[in-house]
Short mmCIF file of C-alpha atoms in Angstrom, two decimals:
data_model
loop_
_atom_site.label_atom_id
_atom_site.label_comp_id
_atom_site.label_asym_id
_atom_site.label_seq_id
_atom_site.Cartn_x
_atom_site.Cartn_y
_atom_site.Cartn_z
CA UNK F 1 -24.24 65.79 97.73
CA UNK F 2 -21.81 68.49 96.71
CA UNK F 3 -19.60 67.47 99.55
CA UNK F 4 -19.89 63.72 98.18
CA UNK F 5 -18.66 64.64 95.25
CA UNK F 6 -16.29 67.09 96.38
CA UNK F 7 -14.90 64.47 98.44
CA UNK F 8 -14.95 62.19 95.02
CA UNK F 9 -12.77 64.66 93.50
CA UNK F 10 -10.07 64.87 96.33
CA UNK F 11 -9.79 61.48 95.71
CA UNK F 12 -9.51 60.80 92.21
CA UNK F 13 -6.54 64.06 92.49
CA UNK F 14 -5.23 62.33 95.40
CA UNK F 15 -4.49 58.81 93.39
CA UNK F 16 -3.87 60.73 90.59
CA UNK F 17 -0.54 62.83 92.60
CA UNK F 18 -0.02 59.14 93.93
CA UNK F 19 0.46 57.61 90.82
CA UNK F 20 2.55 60.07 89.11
CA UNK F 21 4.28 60.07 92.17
CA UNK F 22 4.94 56.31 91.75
CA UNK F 23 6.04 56.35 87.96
CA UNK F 24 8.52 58.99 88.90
CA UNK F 25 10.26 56.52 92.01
CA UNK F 26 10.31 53.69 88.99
CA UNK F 27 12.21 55.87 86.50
CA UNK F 28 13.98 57.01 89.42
CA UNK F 29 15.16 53.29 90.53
CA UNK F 30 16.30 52.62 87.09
CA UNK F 31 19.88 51.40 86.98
CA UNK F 32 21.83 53.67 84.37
CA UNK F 33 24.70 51.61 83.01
CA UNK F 34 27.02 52.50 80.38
CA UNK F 35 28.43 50.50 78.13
CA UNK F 36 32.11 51.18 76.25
CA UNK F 37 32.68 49.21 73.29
CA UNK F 38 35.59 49.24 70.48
CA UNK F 39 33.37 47.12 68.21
CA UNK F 40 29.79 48.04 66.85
CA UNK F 41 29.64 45.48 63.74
CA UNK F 42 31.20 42.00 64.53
CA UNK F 43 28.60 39.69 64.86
CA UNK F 44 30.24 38.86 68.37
CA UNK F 45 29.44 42.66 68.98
CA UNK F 46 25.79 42.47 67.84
CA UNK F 47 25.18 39.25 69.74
CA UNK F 48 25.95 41.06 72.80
CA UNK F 49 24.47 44.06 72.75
CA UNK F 50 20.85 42.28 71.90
CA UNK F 51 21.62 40.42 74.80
CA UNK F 52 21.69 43.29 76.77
CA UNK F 53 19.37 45.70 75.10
CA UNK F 54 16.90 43.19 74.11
CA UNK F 55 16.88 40.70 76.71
CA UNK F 56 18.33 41.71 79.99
CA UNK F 57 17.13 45.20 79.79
CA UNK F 58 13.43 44.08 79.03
CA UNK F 59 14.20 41.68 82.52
CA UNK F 60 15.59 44.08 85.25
CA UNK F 61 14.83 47.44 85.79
CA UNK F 62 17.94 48.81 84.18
CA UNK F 63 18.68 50.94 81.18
CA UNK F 64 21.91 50.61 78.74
CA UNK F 65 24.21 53.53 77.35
CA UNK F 66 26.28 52.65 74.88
CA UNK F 67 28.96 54.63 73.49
CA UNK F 68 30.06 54.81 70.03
CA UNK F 69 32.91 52.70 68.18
CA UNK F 70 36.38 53.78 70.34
CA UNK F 71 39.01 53.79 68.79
CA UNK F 72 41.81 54.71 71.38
CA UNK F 73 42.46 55.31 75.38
CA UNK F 74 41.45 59.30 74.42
CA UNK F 75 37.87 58.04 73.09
CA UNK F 76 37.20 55.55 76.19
CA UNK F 77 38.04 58.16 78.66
CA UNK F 78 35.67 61.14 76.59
CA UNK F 79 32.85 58.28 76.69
CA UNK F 80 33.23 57.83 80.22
CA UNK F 81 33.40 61.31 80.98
CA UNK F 82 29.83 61.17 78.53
CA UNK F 83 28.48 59.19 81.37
CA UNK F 84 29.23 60.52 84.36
CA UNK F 85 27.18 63.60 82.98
CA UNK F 86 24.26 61.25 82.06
CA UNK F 87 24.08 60.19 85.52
CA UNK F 88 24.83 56.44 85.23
CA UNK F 89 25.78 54.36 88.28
CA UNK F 90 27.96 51.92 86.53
CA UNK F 91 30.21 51.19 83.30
CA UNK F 92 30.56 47.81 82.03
CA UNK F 93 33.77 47.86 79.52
CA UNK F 94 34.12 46.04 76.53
CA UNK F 95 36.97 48.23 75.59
CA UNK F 96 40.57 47.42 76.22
CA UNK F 97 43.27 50.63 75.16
CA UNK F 98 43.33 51.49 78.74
CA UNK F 99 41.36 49.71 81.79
CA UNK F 100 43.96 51.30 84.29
CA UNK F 101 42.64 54.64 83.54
CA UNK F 102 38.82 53.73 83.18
CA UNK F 103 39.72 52.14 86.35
CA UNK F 104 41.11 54.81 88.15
CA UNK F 105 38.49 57.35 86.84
CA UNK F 106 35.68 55.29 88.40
CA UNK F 107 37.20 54.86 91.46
CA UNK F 108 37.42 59.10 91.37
CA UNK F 109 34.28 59.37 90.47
CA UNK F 110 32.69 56.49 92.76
CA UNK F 111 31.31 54.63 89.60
CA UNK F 112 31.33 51.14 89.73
CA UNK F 113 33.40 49.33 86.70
CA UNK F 114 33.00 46.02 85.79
CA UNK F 115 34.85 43.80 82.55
CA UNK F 116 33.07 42.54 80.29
CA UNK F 117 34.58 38.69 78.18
CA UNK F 118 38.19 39.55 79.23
CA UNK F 119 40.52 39.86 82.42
CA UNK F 120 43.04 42.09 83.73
CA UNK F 121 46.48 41.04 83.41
CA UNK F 122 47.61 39.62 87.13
CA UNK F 123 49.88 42.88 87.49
CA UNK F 124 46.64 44.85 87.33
CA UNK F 125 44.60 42.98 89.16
CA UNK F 126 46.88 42.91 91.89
CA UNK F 127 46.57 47.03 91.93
CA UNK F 128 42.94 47.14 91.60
CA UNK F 129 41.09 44.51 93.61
CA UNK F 130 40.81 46.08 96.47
CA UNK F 131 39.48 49.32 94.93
CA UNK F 132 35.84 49.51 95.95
CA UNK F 133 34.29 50.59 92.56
CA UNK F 134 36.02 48.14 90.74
CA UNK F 135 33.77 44.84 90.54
CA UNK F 136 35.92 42.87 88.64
CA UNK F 137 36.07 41.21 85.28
CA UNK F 138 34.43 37.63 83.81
CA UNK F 139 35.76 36.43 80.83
CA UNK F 140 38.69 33.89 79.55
CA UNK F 141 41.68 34.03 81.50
CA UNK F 142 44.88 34.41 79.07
CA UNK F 143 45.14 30.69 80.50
CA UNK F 144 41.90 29.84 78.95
CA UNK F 145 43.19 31.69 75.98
CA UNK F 146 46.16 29.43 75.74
CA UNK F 147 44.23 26.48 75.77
CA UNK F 148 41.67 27.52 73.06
CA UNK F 149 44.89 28.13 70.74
CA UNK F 150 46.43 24.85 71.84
CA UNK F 151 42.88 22.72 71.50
CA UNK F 152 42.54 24.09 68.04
CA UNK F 153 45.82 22.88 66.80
CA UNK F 154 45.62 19.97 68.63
CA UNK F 155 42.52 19.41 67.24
CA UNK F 156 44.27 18.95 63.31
CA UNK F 157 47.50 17.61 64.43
CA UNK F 158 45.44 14.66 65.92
CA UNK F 159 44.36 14.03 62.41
CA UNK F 160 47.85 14.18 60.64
CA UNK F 161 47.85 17.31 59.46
CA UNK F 162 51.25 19.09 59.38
CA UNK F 163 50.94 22.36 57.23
CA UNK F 164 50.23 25.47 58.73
CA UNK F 165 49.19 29.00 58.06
CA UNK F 166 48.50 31.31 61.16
CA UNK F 167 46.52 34.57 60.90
CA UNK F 168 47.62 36.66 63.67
CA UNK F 169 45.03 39.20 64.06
CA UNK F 170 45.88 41.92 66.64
CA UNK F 171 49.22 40.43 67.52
CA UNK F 172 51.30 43.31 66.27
CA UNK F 173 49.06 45.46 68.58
CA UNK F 174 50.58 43.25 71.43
CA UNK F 175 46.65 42.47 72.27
CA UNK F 176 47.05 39.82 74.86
CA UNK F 177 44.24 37.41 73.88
CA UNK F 178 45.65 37.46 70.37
CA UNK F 179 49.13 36.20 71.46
CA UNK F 180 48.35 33.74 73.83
CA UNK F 181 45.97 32.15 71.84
CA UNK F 182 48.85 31.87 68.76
CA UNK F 183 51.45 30.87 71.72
CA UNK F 184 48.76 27.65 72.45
CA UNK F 185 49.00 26.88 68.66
CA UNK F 186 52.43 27.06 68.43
CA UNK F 187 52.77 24.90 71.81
CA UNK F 188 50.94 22.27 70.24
CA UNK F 189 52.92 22.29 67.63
CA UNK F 190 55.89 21.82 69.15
CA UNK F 191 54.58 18.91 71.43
CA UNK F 192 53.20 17.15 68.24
CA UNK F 193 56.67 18.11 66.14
CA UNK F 194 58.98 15.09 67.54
CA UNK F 195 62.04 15.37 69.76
CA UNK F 196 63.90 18.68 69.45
CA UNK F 197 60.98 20.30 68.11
CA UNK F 198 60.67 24.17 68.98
CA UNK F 199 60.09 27.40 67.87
CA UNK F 200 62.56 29.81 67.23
CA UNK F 201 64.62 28.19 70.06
CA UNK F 202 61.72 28.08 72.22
CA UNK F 203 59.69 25.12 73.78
CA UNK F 204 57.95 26.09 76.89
CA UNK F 205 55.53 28.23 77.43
CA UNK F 206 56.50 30.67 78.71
CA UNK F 207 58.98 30.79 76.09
CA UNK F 208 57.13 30.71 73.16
CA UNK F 209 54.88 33.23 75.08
CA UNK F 210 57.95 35.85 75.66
CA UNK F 211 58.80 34.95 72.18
CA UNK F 212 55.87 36.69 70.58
CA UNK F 213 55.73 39.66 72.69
CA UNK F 214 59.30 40.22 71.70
CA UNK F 215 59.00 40.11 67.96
CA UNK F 216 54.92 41.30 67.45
CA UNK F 217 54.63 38.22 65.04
CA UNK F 218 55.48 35.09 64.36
CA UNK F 219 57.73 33.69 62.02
CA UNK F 220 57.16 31.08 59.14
CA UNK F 221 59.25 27.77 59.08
CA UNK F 222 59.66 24.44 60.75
CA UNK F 223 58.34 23.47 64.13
CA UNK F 224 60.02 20.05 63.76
CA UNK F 225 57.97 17.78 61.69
CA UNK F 226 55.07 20.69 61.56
CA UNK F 227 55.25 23.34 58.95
CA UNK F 228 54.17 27.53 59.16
CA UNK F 229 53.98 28.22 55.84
CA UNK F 230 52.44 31.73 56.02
CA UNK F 231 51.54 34.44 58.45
CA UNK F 232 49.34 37.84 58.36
CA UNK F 233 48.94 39.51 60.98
CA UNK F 234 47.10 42.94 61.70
CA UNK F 235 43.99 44.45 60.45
CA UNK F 236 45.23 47.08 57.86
CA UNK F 237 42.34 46.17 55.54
CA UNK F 238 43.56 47.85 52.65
CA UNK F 239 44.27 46.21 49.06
CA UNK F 240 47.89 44.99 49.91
CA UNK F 241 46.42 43.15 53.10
CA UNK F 242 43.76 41.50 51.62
CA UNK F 243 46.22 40.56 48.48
CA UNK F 244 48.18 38.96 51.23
CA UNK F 245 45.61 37.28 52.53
CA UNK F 246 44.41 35.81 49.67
CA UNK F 247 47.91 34.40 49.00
CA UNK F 248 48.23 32.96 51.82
CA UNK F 249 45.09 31.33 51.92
CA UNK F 250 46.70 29.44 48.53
CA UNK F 251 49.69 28.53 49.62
CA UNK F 252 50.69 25.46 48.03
CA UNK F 253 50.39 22.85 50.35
CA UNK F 254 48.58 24.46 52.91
CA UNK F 255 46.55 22.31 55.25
CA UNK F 256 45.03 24.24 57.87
CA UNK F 257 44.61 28.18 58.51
CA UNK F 258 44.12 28.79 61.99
CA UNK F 259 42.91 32.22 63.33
CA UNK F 260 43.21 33.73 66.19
CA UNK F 261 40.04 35.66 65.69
CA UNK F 262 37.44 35.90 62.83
CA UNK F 263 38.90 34.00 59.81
CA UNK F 264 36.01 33.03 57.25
CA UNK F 265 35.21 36.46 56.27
CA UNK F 266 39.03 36.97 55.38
CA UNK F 267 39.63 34.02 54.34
CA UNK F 268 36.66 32.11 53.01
CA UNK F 269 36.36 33.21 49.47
CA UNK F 270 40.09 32.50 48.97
CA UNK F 271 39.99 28.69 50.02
CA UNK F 272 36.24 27.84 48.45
CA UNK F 273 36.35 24.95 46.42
CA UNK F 274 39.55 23.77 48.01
CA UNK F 275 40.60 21.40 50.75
CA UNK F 276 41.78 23.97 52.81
CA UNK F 277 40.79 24.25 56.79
CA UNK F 278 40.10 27.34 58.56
CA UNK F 279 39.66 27.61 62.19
CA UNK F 280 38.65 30.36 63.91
CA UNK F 281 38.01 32.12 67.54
CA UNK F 282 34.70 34.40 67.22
CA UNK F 283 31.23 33.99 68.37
CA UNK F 284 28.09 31.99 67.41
CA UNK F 285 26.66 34.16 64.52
CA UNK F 286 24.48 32.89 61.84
CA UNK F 287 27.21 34.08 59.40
CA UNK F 288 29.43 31.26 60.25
CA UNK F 289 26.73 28.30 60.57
CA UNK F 290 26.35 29.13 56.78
CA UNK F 291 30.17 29.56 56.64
CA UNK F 292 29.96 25.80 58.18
CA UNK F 293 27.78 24.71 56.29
CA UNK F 294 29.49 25.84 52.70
CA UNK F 295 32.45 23.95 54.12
CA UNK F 296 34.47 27.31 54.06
CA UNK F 297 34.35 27.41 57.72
CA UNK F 298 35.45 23.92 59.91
CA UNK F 299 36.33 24.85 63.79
CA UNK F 300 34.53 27.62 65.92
CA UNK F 301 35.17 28.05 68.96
CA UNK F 302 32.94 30.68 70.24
CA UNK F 303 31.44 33.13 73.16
CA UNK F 304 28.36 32.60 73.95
CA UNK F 305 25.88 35.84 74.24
CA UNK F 306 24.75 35.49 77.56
CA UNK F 307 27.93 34.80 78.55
CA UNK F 308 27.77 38.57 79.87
CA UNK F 309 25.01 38.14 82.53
CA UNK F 310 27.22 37.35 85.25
CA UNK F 311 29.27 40.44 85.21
CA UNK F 312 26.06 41.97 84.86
CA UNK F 313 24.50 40.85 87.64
CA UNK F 314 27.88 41.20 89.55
CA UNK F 315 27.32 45.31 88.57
CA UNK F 316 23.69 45.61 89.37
CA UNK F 317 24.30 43.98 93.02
CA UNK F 318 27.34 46.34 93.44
CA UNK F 319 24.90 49.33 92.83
CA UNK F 320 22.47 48.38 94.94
CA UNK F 321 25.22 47.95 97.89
CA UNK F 322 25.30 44.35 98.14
CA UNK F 323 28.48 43.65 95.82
CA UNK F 324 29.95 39.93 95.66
CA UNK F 325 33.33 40.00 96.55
CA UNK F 326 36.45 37.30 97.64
CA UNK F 327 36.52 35.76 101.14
CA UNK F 328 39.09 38.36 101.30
CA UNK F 329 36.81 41.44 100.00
CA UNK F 330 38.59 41.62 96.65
CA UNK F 331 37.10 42.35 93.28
CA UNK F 332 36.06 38.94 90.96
CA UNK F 333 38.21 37.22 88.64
CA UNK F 334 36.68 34.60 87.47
CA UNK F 335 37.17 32.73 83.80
CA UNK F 336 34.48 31.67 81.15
CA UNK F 337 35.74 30.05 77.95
CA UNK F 338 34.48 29.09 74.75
CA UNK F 339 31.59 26.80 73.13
CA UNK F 340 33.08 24.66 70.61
CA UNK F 341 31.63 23.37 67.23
CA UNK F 342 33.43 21.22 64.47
CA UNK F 343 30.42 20.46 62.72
CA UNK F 344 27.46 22.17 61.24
CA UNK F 345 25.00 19.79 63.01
CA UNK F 346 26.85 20.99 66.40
CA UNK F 347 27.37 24.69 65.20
CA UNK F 348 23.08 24.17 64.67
CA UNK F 349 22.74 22.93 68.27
CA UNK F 350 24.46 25.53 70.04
CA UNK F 351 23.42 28.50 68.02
CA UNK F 352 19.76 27.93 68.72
CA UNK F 353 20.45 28.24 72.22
CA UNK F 354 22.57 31.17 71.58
CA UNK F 355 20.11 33.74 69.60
CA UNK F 356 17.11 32.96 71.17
CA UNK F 357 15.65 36.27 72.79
CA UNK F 358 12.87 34.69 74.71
CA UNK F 359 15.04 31.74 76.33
CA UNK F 360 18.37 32.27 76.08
CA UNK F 361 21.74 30.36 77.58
CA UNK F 362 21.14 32.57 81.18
CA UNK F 363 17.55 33.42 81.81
CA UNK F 364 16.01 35.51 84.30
CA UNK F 365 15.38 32.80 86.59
CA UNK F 366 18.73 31.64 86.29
CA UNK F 367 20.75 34.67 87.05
CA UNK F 368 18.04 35.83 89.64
CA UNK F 369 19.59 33.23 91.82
CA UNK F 370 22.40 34.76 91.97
CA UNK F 371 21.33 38.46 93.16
CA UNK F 372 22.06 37.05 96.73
CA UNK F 373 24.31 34.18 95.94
CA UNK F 374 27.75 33.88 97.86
CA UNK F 375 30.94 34.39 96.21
CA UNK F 376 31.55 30.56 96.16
CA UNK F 377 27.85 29.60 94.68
CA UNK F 378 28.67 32.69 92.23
CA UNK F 379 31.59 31.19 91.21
CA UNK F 380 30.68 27.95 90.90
CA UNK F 381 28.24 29.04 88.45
CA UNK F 382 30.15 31.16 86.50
CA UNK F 383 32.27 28.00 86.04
CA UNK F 384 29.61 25.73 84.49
CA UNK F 385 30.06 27.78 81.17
CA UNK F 386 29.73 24.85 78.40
CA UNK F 387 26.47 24.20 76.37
CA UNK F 388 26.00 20.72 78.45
CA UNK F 389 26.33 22.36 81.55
CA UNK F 390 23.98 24.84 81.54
CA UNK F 391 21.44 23.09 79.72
CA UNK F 392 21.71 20.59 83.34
CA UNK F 393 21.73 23.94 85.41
CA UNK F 394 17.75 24.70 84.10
CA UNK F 395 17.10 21.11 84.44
#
C-alpha cells in the first residue's frame, strides 16, 4: 500500500514538473514584438493599437511592446535600443524620422523590421531589400498617395466647385505622404482649370511634385479657372496657428477645405453653420461619423484598422524562419490605400466593420491563410484592400 501510494505521489510530482515545464515552453514561444510609434492619441493611432493589443494579440501567441510618443530619429533609435534589451524578435515601425537607421540597427542586431501603413521611398528600398532582417513595408505607395489627393479634388471639381483652401499638414516637414497627397490636389486642379492651367509654372506631375519639395508649401492664387484662396500648413498648435486656421476656414468665398490629414478637429468649429466643405485623409474613428453626421465633416478617406495584419503576419513568419519574400528574395513592397466615405450612411457602413473587436476587416481565419501563402497569393491579398472586397474574401 505504501508503495501504491508512494508510486501515486511520483506521479502527481511528475505531471506536476511536466506541466510547469510546459507553461514555461509557451511563455517561452511567445513572439516579443515591439512597436515604435510617433503618435499615441489620434484616433488613427488608437484604432491601431486595439487592433493589435486587443485583437491580434488575444489571436496568436505574440506579445506587443510599445514605446512611448517619439518625437525625433534620437527617440526611435533609444526605443529600439529599449528592445533589444527586452528581448524582442521583431520591431514593427510606425515611426518615420529615420527608417535608414532603424533599418540598419536591425540588420546589426539580427532583428527583423517590418513598416507599418507607409513605404520606403524607391531610393531606400533599393538599399534595403535585400537585407535579411528587413521584411518590408505595407502601406500606400506615394502613388496611392497621389491619387487619394487627386480623387478628393476631383471629387468637388466634378460638382462645380472652384474655390479652394488647402491645409497642408506636415508639408513644411517635407513628410512625403503630406506632399504628394497636396501635389494630387493640385493636379486635379490643373486638369479641371482649362487650357493653360498650371501651378506656379507647373503642370505635370512630376512638376508640381518637385514644386512643393522646393518651396515646403504651397502658394495661394489661380490654377486657371480654380481658385487657392488660403493655405496653413504645419502643426505649431499655438494661438497664432489656430487664429490662422480659423481665418481661413472663413474665407470669403471659400468652397471647399481639403486636408491632407485630420481636418474636422481644426477646422470644424470654424465652418459650423456654414456651407463650407472639408475633406480630410485620417482613419475611421467614431469622432468623424459624428463629425459627418453634424455636416462639419463631408469626405473621409480613411485606413482601415486591420489594415496592419498583413505586415504582421509578414513579421511573425519572418521570425519563425519562413519569411515571404520576391521571386527574387527581396523584402515586400506592397500598397494598401484608403476606404472612402462621402456620406454618413457610408461612413456608418464601413465603421462597423472597422471597430469591431470580435470580427474585424482581417480575422484570424483570414490572415491564417496566409502563414504559408506564396508571395503572389500574399500579394494578391494584400491588394483586395476596399470594404467590397474583403467583405467577398470571407464570403
Amino acid at each position: 500500500m505504501k508503495k501504491n501510494i508512494k508510486l501515486i505521489m511520483c506521479l502527481l510530482v511528475s505531471v506536476s514538473l511536466l506541466l510547469t515545464g510546459c507553461g514555461d515552453s509557451n511563455e517561452a514561444d511567445t513572439v516579443r514584438i515591439g512597436v515604435l510609434v510617433s503618435d499615441t492619441t489620434s484616433a488613427e493611432a488608437l484604432a491601431f493599437r486595439n487592433y493589435f493589443t486587443e485583437y491580434i494579440q488575444n489571436q496568436f501567441n505574440v506579445e506587443f511592446i510599445y514605446s512611448d510618443e517619439l518625437v525625433d530619429s534620437a527617440q526611435e533609435i533609444s526605443a529600439f535600443e529599449t528592445f533589444i534589451t527586452n528581448n524582442v524578435k521583431a520591431v514593427i515601425s510606425f515611426s518615420s524620422f529615420d527608417r535608414s537607421a532603424q533599418i540598419e540597427l536591425a540588420e546589426k542586431q539580427g532583428i527583423f523590421y517590418a513598416v507599418a501603413t507607409g513605404t520606403l521611398t524607391d531610393e531606400e528600398y533599393d538599399k534595403f531589400k535585400n537585407y535579411e532582417y528587413y521584411v518590408g513595408a505595407i502601406g500606400p505607395s506615394l502613388e496611392r498617395e497621389f491619387e487619394t489627393g487627386y480623387d478628393m479634388a476631383n471629387h468637388y471639381l466634378d460638382q462645380g466647385k472652384s474655390n479652394f483652401a488647402i491645409f497642408g499638414g506636415a508639408i513644411p516637414y517635407y513628410t512625403d505622404m503630406h506632399i504628394y497627397r497636396a501635389a494630387g490636389m493640385l493636379y486635379a486642379m490643373v486638369k479641371a482649370g482649362g487650357e493653360g492651367a498650371n501651378y506656379k509654372g507647373q503642370a505635370t506631375v512630376e512638376g508640381i511634385v518637385g514644386q512643393i519639395y522646393a518651396d515646403g508649401s504651397i502658394d495661394t492664387g489661380a490654377v486657371g479657372d480654380v481658385e487657392i484662396l488660403g493655405y496653413v500648413g504645419g502643426y505649431d498648435m499655438d494661438d497664432a496657428w489656430f487664429a490662422m486656421c480659423t481665418q481661413m476656414a472663413q474665407l470669403p468665398g471659400l468652397e471647399v477645405l481639403l486636408a491632407v490629414g485630420n481636418g474636422s478637429d481644426f477646422f470644424g468649429a470654424a465652418v459650423q453653420g456654414s456651407n463650407v466643405k472639408i475633406a480630410s485623409v485620417d482613419a475611421f474613428a467614431s469622432a468623424y461619423g459624428e463629425a459627418m453626421e453634424n455636416g462639419v465633416l463631408d469626405y473621409l478617406a480613411g485606413k482601415f484598422s486591420a489594415s496592419i495584419g498583413p505586415i504582421f503576419i509578414a513579421t511573425l513568419r519572418a521570425v519563425q524562419g519562413n519569411p515571404v519574400r520576391t521571386d527574387n528574395n527581396e523584402a515586400l513592397a506592397l500598397s494598401q490605400g484608403y476606404w472612402i466615405a462621402t456620406s454618413f450612411e457610408e461612413f456608418e457602413r464601413l465603421y462597423a466593420l472597422d471597430s469591431s473587436v470580435e470580427a474585424p476587416a482581417y480575422s484570424k481565419e483570414m490572415l491564417s491563410l496566409l502563414l504559408n501563402a506564396s508571395y503572389d497569393e500574399f500579394s494578391d491579398f494584400v491588394s483586395q484592400y476596399s470594404y467590397d472586397q474583403i467583405r467577398n474574401l470571407t464570403q
